[in-house]
Short mmCIF file of N, CA and C in Angstrom, two decimals:
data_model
loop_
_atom_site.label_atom_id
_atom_site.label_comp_id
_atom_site.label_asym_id
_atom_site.label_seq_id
_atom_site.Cartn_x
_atom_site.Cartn_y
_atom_site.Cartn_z
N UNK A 8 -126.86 105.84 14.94
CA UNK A 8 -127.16 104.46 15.23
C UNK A 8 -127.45 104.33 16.70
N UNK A 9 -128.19 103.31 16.99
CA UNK A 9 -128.74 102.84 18.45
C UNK A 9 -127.49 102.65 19.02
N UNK A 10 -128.17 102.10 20.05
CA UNK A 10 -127.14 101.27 21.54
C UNK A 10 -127.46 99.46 20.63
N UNK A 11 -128.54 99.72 20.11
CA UNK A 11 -129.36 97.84 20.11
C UNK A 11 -129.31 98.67 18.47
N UNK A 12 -128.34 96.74 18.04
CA UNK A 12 -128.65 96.63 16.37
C UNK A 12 -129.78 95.81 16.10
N UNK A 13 -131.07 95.89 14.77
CA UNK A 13 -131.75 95.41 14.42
C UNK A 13 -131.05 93.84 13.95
N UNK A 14 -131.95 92.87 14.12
CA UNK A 14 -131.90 91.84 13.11
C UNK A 14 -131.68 90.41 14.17
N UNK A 15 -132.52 89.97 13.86
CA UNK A 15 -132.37 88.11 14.37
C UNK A 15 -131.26 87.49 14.62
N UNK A 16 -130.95 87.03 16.07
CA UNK A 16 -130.23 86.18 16.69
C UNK A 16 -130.11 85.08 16.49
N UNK A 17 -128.91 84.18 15.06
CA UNK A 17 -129.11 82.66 15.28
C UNK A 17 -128.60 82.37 16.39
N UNK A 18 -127.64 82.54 17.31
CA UNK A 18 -126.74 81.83 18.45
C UNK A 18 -125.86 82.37 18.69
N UNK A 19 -125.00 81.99 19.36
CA UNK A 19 -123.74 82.49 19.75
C UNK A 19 -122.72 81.81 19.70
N UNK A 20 -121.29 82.16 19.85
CA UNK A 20 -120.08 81.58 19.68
C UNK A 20 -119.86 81.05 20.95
N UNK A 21 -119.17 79.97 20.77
CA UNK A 21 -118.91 78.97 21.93
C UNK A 21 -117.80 79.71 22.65
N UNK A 22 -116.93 80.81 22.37
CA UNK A 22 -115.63 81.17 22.87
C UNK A 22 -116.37 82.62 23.95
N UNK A 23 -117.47 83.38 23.05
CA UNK A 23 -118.25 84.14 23.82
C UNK A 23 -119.34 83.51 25.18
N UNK A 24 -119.92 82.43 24.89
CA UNK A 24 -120.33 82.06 25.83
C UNK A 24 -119.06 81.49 26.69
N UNK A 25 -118.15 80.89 26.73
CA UNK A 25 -117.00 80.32 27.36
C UNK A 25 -116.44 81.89 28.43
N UNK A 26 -116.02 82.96 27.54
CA UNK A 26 -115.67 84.03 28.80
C UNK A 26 -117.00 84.73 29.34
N UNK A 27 -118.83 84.39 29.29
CA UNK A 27 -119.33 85.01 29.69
C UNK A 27 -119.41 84.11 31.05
N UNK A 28 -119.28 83.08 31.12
CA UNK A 28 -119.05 81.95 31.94
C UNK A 28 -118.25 82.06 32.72
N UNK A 29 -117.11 82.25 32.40
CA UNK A 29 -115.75 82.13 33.51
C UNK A 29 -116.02 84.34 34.16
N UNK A 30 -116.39 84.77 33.39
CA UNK A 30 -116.57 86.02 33.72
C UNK A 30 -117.50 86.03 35.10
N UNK A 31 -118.64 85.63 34.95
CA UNK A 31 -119.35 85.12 35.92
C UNK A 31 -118.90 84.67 37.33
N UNK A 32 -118.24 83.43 36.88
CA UNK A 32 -117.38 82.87 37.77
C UNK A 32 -117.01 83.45 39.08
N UNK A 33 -115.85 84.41 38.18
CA UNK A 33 -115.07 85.45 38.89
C UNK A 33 -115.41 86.54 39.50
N UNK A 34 -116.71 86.91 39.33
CA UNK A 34 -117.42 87.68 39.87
C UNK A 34 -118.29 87.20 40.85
N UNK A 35 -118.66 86.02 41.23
CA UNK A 35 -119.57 85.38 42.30
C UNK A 35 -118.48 85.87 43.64
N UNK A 36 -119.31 86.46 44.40
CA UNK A 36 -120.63 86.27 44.57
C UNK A 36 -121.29 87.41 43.85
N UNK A 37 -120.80 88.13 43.39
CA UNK A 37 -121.68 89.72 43.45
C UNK A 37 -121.99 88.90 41.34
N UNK A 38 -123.24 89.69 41.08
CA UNK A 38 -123.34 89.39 39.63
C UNK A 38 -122.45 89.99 39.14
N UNK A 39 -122.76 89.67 37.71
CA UNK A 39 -121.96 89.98 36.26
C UNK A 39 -122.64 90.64 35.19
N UNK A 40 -122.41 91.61 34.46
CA UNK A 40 -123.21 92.15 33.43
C UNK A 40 -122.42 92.94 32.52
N UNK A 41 -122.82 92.13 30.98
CA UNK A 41 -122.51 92.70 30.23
C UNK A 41 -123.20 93.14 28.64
N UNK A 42 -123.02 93.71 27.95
CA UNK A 42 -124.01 93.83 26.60
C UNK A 42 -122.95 92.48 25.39
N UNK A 43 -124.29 92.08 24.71
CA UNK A 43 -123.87 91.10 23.43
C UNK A 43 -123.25 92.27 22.58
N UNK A 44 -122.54 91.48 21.63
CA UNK A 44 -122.25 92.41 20.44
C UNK A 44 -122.72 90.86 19.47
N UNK A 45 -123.28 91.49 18.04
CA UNK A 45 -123.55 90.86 17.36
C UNK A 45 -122.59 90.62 15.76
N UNK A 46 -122.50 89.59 15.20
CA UNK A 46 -121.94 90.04 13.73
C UNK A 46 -122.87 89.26 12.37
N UNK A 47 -122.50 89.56 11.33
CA UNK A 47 -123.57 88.48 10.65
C UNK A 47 -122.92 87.01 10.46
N UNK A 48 -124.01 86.34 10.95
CA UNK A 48 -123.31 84.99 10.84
C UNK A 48 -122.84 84.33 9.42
N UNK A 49 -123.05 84.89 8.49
CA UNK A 49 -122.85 84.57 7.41
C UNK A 49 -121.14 84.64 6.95
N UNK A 50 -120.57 85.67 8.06
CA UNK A 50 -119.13 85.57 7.79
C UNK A 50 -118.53 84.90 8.56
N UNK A 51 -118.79 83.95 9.37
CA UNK A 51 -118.95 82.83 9.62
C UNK A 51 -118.84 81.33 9.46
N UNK A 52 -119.14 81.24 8.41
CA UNK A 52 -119.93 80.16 7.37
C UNK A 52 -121.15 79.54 7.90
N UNK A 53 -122.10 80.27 8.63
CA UNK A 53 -122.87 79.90 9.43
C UNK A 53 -124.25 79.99 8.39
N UNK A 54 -125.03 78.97 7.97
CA UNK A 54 -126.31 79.12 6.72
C UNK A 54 -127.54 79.94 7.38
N UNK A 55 -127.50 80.52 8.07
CA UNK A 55 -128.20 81.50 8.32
C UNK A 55 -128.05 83.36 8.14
N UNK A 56 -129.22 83.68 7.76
CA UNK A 56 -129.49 85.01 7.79
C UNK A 56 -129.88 85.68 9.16
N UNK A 57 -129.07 86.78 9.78
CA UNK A 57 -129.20 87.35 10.82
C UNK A 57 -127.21 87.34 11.68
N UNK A 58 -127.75 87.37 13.40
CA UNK A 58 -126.55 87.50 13.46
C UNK A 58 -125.96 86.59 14.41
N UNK A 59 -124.70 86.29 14.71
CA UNK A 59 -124.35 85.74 15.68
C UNK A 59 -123.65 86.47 16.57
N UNK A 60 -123.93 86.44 18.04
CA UNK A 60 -123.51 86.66 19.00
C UNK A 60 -121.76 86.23 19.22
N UNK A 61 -121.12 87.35 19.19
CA UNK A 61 -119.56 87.11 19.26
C UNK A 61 -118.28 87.31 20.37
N UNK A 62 -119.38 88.64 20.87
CA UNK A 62 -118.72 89.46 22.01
C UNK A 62 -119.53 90.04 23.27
N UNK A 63 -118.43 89.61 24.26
CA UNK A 63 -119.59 90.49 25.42
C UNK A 63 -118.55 91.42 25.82
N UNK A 64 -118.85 92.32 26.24
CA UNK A 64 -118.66 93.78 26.05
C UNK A 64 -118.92 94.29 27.89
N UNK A 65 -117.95 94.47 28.44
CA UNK A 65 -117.42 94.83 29.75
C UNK A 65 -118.03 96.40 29.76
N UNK A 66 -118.67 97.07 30.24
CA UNK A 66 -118.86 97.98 30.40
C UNK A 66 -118.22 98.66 31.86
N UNK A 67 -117.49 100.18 31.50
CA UNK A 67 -116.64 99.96 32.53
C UNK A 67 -117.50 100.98 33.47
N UNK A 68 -117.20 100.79 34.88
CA UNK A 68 -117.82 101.35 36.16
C UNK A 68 -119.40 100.90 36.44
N UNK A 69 -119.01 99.58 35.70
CA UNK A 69 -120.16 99.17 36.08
C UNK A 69 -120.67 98.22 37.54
N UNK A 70 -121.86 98.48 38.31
CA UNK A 70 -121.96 98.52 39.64
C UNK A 70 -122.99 96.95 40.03
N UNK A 71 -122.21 96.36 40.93
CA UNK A 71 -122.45 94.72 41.07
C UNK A 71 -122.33 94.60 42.21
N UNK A 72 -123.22 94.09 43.16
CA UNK A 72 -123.46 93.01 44.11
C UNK A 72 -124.63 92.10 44.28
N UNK A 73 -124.60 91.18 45.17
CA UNK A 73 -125.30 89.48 45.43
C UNK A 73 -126.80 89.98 44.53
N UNK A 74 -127.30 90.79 44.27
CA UNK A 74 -128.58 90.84 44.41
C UNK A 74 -128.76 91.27 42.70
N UNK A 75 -127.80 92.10 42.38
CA UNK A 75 -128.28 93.44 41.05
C UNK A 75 -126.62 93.51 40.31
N UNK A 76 -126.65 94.03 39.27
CA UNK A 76 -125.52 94.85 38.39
C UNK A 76 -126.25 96.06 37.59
N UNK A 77 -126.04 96.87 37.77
CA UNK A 77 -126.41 97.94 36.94
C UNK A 77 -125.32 98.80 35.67
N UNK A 78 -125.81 98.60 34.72
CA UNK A 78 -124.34 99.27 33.64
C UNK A 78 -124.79 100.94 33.59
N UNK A 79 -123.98 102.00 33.72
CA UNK A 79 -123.60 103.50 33.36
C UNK A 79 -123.65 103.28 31.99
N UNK A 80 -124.65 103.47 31.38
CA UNK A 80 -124.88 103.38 29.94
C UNK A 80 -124.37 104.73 29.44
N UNK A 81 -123.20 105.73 30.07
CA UNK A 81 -122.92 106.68 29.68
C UNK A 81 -121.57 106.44 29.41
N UNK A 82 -120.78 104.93 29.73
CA UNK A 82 -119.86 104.85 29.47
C UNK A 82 -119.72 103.94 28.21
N UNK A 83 -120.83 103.51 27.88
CA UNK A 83 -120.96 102.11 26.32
C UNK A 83 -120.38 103.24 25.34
N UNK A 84 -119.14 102.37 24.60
CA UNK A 84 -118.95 103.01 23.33
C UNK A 84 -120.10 103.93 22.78
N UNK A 85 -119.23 104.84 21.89
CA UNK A 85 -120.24 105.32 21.13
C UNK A 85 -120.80 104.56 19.84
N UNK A 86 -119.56 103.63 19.08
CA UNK A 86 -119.22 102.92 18.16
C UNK A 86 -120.26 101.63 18.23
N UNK A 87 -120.70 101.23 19.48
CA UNK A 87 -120.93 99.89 19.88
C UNK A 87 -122.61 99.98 19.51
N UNK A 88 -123.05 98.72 18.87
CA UNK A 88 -123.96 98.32 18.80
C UNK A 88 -124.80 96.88 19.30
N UNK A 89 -125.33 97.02 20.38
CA UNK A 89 -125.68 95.86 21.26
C UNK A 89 -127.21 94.89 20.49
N UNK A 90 -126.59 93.41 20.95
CA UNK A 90 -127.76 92.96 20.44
C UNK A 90 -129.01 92.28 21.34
N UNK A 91 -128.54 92.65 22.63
CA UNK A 91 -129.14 92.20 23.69
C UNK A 91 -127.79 92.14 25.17
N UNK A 92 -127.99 91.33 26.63
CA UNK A 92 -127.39 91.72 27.36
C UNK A 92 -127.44 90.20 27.95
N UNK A 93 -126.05 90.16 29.38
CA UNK A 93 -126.06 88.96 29.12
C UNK A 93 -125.81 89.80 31.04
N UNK A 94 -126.14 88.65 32.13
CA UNK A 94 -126.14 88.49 33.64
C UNK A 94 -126.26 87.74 34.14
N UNK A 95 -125.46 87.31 35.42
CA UNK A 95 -125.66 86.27 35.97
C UNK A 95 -126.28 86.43 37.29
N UNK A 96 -126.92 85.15 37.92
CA UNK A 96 -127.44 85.28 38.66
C UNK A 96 -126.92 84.50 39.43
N UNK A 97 -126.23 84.20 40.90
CA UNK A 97 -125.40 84.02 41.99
C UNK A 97 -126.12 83.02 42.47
N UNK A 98 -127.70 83.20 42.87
CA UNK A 98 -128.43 82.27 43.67
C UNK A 98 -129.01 81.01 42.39
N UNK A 99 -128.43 80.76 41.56
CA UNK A 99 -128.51 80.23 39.99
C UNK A 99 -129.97 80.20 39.74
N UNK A 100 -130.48 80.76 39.59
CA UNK A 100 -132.10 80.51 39.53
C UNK A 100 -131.82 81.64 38.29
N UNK A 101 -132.34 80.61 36.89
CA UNK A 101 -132.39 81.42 35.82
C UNK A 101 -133.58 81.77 35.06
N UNK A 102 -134.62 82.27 35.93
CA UNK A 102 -135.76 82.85 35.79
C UNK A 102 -135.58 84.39 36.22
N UNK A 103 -136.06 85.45 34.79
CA UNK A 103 -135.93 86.73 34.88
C UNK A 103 -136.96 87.60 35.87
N UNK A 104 -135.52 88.06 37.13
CA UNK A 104 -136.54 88.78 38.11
C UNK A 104 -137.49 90.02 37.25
N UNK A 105 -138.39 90.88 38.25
CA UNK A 105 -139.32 91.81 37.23
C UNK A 105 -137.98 92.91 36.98
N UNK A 106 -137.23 93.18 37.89
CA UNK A 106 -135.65 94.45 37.40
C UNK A 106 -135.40 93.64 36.10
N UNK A 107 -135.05 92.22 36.19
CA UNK A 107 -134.48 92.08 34.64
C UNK A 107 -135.63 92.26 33.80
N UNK A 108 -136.43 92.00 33.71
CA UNK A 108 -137.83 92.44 32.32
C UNK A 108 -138.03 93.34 31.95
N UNK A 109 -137.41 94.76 33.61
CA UNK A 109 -137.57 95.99 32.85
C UNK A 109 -136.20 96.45 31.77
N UNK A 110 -135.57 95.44 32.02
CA UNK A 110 -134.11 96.31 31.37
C UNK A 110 -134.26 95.42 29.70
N UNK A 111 -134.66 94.15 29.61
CA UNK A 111 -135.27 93.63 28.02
C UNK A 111 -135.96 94.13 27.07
N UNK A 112 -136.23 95.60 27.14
CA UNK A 112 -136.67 96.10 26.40
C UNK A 112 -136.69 95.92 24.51
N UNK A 113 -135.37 96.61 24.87
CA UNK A 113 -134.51 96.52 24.03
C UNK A 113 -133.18 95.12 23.36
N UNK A 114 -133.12 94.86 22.94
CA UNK A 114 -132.15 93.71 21.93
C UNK A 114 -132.97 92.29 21.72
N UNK A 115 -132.30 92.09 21.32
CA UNK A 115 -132.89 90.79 20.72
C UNK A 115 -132.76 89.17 21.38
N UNK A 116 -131.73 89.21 22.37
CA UNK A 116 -131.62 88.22 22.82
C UNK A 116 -130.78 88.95 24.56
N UNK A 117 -131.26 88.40 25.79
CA UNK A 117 -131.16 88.32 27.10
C UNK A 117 -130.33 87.42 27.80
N UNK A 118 -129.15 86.63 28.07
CA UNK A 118 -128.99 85.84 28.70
C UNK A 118 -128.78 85.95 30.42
N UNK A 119 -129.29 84.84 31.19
CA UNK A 119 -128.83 84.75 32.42
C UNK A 119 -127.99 83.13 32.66
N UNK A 120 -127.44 84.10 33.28
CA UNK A 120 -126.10 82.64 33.76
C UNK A 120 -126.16 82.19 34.73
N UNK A 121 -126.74 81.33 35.55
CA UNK A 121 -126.46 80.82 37.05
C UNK A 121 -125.61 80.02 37.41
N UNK A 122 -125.52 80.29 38.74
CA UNK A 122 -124.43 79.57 39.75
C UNK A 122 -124.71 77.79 39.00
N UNK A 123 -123.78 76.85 39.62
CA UNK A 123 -122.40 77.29 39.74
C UNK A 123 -121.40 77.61 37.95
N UNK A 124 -122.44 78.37 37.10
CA UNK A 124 -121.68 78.41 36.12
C UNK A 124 -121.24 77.42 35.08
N UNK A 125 -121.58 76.55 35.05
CA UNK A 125 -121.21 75.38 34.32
C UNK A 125 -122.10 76.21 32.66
N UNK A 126 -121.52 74.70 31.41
CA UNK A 126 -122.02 74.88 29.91
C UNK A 126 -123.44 74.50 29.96
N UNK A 127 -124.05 74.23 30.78
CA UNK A 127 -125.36 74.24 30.77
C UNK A 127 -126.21 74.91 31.56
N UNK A 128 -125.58 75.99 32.73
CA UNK A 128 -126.42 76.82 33.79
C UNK A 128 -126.64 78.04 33.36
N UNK A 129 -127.51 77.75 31.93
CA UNK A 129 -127.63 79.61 31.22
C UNK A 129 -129.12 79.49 30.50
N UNK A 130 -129.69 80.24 30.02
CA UNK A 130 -130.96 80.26 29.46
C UNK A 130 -130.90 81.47 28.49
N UNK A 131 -131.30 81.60 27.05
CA UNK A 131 -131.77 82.73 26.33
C UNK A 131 -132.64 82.98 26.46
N UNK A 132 -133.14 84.28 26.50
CA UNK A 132 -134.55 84.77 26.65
C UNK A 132 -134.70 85.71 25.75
N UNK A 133 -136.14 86.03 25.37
CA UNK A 133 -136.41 87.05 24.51
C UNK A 133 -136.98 88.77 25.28
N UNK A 134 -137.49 89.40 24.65
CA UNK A 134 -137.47 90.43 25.08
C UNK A 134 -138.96 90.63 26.14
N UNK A 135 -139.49 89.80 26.21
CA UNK A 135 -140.60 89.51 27.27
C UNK A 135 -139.91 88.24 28.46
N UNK A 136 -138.94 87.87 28.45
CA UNK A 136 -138.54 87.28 29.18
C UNK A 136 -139.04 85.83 28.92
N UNK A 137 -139.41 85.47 27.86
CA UNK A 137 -139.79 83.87 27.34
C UNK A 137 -138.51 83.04 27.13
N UNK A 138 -138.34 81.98 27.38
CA UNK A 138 -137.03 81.51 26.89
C UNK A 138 -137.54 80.85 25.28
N UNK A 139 -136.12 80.76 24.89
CA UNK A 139 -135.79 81.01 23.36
C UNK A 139 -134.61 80.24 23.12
N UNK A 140 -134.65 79.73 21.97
CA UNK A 140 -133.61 78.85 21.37
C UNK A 140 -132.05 79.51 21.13
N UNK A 141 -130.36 79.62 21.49
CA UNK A 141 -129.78 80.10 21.25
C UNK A 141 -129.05 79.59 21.12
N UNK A 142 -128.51 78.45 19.70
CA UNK A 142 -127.79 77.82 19.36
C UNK A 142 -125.97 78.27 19.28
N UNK A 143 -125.25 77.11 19.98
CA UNK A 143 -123.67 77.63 20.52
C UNK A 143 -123.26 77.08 19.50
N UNK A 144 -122.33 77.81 18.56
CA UNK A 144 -121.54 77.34 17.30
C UNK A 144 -119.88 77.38 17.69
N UNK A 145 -119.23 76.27 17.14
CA UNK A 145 -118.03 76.57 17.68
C UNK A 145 -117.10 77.33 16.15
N UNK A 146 -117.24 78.82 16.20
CA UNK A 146 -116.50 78.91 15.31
C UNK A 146 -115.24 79.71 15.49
N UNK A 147 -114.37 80.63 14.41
CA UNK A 147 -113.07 81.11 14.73
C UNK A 147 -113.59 82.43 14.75
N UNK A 148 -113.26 82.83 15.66
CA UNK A 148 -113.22 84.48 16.12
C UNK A 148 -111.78 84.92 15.89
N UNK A 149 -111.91 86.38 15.57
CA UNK A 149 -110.58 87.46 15.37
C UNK A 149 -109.98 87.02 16.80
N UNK A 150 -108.66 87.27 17.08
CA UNK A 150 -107.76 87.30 17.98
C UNK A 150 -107.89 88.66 18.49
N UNK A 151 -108.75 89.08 19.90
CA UNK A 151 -108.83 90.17 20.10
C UNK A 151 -107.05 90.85 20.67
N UNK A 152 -106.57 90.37 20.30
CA UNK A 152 -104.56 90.33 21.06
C UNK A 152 -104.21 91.11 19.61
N UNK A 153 -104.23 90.53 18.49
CA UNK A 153 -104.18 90.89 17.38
C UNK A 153 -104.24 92.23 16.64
N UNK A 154 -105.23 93.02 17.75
CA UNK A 154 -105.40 94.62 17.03
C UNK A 154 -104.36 95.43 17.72
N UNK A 155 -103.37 94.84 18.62
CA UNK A 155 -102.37 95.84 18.53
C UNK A 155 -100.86 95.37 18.29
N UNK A 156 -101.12 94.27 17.63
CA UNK A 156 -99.86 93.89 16.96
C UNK A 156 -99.89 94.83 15.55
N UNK A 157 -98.73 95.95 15.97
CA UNK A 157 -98.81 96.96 14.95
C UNK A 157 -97.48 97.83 14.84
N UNK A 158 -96.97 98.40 14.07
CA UNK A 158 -95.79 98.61 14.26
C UNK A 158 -95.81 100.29 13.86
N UNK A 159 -94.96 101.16 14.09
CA UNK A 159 -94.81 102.72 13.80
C UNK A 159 -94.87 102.34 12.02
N UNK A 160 -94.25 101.25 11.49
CA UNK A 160 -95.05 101.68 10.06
C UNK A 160 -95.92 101.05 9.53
N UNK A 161 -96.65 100.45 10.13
CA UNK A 161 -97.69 100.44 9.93
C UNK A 161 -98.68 101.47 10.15
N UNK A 162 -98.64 102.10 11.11
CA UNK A 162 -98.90 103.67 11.51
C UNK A 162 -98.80 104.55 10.38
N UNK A 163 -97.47 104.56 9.93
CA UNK A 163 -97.09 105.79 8.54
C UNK A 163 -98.15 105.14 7.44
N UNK A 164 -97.78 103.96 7.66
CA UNK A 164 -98.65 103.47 6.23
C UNK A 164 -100.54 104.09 5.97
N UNK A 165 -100.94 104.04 7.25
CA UNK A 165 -102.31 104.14 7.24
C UNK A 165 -102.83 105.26 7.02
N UNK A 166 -101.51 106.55 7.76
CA UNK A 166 -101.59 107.83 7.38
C UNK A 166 -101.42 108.56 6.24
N UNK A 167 -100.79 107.15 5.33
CA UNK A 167 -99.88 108.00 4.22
C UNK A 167 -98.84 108.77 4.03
N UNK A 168 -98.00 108.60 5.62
CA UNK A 168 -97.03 109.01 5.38
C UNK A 168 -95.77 109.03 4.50
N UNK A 169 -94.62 109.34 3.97
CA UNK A 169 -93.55 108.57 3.92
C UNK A 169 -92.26 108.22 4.42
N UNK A 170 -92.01 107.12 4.76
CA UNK A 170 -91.04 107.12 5.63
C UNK A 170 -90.06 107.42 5.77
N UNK A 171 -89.23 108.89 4.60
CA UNK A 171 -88.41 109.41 4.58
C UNK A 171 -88.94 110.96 5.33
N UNK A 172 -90.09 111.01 5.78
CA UNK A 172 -90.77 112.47 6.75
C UNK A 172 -90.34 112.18 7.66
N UNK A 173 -89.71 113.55 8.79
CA UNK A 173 -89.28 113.79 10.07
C UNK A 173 -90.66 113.21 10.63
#
């Protein structure tokens, strides 16, 4: 499998755009960059076919100041399938420089975030850098806290252990 999953972008989750936002934030002055992860919106309850945008995805050692972010695409999961990439831009001007057009190649949907960050200082773009419709749904996402609420038997359990084994 790719880095970039196939298939149409209805929008994104209001909780994903909410930490790509405050992510931003916290990173001004220097940019922010991270890859979408997508899921089908249909599990969701969302009446569309394709996917929704759920997660942005921290790529680690990745290299940021006032001007650029560049991601070590040698550190992206292997597991991970991106549906486009999301950056902010410091001087808020959310028109894609020509560095960002070359990196749109690939996914399906682009976001840039500008200063000062607010629910309306962002733009979707497509893979030519056109802006594009990217409807914010407010729905329930997994509790990413949740995947390690887990206990040693739950552990045995998954292995098949039994819990009378040393």
């Amino acid at each position: 499998m790719g880095l970039f999953r196939s298939g149409d972008v209805v929008g994104i989750a209001d909780d994903a755009l909410t930490f790509a936002l405050e992510a931003s934030r916290e990173t001004h002055p220097d940019e922010y960059m991270g890859l979408l992860r997508g899921e089908p919106a249909e599990e969701f309850g969302i009446d569309h076919e394709g996917l929704l945008v759920t997660d942005v995805l921290i790529i680690p050692g990745t290299e940021s100041n006032p001007i650029s972010a560049t991601i070590k695409t040698n550190m992206v999961p292997n597991d991970f399938s991106s549906v486009g990439s999301i950056h902010s831009h410091p001087n808020g001007v959310l028109q894609p420089s020509q560095a960002d057009l070359a990196t749109f190649g690939k996914g399906q949907v682009h976001i840039i975030v500008g200063h000062p960050y607010g629910r309306d200082d962002w733009v979707a773009l497509d893979r030519e850098g056109k802006r594009r419709s990217l409807p914010v749904y407010d729905v329930e996402l997994d509790d990413p806290e949740e995947f390690f609420d887990f206990t040693q038997e739950d552990i045995d359990a998954e292995l098949g252990l039994d819990g009378d084994e040393p």
